[in-house]
């Protein structure tokens, strides 16, 4: 089916399906917020926990990584850990959203030219 040819589609069914999709997406966002991921940097010297809502909830540092003479290394490790945690959390949240929206569009309606 081509997006320009919408004849024969039941608009009431499409509106109903859109409302169900909106509810599913809302539920998926809520579920994504409950997802937590743990990322490590520096071989586990820095551990960062994040949620699927892209919030950092915990940072743990091994005592031996805290060195007043090398604060730049510690800062770099924290940045690496936070970035990895946010990346992992974003991927987990996206998987949740993909699962929530699976099966809602008719297979003949190809929206791939418009992105994901």
PDB file of C-alpha atoms in Angstrom, residues 35-39 48-58 82 84-87 89:
ATOM      1  CA  UNK A  35      14.525   0.084  33.808  1.00  0.00           C
ATOM      2  CA  UNK A  36      17.933   0.435  35.445  1.00  0.00           C
ATOM      3  CA  UNK A  37      21.293  -0.254  33.888  1.00  0.00           C
ATOM      4  CA  UNK A  38      24.735  -0.423  35.454  1.00  0.00           C
ATOM      5  CA  UNK A  39      27.726   0.729  33.415  1.00  0.00           C
ATOM      6  CA  UNK A  48      27.187   4.351  37.225  1.00  0.00           C
ATOM      7  CA  UNK A  49      23.523   3.376  37.463  1.00  0.00           C
ATOM      8  CA  UNK A  50      20.962   5.045  35.200  1.00  0.00           C
ATOM      9  CA  UNK A  51      17.268   4.621  34.434  1.00  0.00           C
ATOM     10  CA  UNK A  52      15.551   4.307  31.079  1.00  0.00           C
ATOM     11  CA  UNK A  53      14.301   7.842  31.731  1.00  0.00           C
ATOM     12  CA  UNK A  54      17.918   8.991  31.295  1.00  0.00           C
ATOM     13  CA  UNK A  55      18.484   9.783  34.966  1.00  0.00           C
ATOM     14  CA  UNK A  56      21.637   8.920  36.887  1.00  0.00           C
ATOM     15  CA  UNK A  57      20.639   7.324  40.180  1.00  0.00           C
ATOM     16  CA  UNK A  58      23.987   6.195  41.597  1.00  0.00           C
ATOM     17  CA  UNK A  82      27.941   8.360  32.812  1.00  0.00           C
ATOM     18  CA  UNK A  84      27.976   4.556  28.876  1.00  0.00           C
ATOM     19  CA  UNK A  85      25.131   4.327  31.423  1.00  0.00           C
ATOM     20  CA  UNK A  86      23.007   6.853  29.510  1.00  0.00           C
ATOM     21  CA  UNK A  87      23.707   5.079  26.202  1.00  0.00           C
ATOM     22  CA  UNK A  89      19.642   3.158  29.328  1.00  0.00           C
TER      23      UNK A  89
END
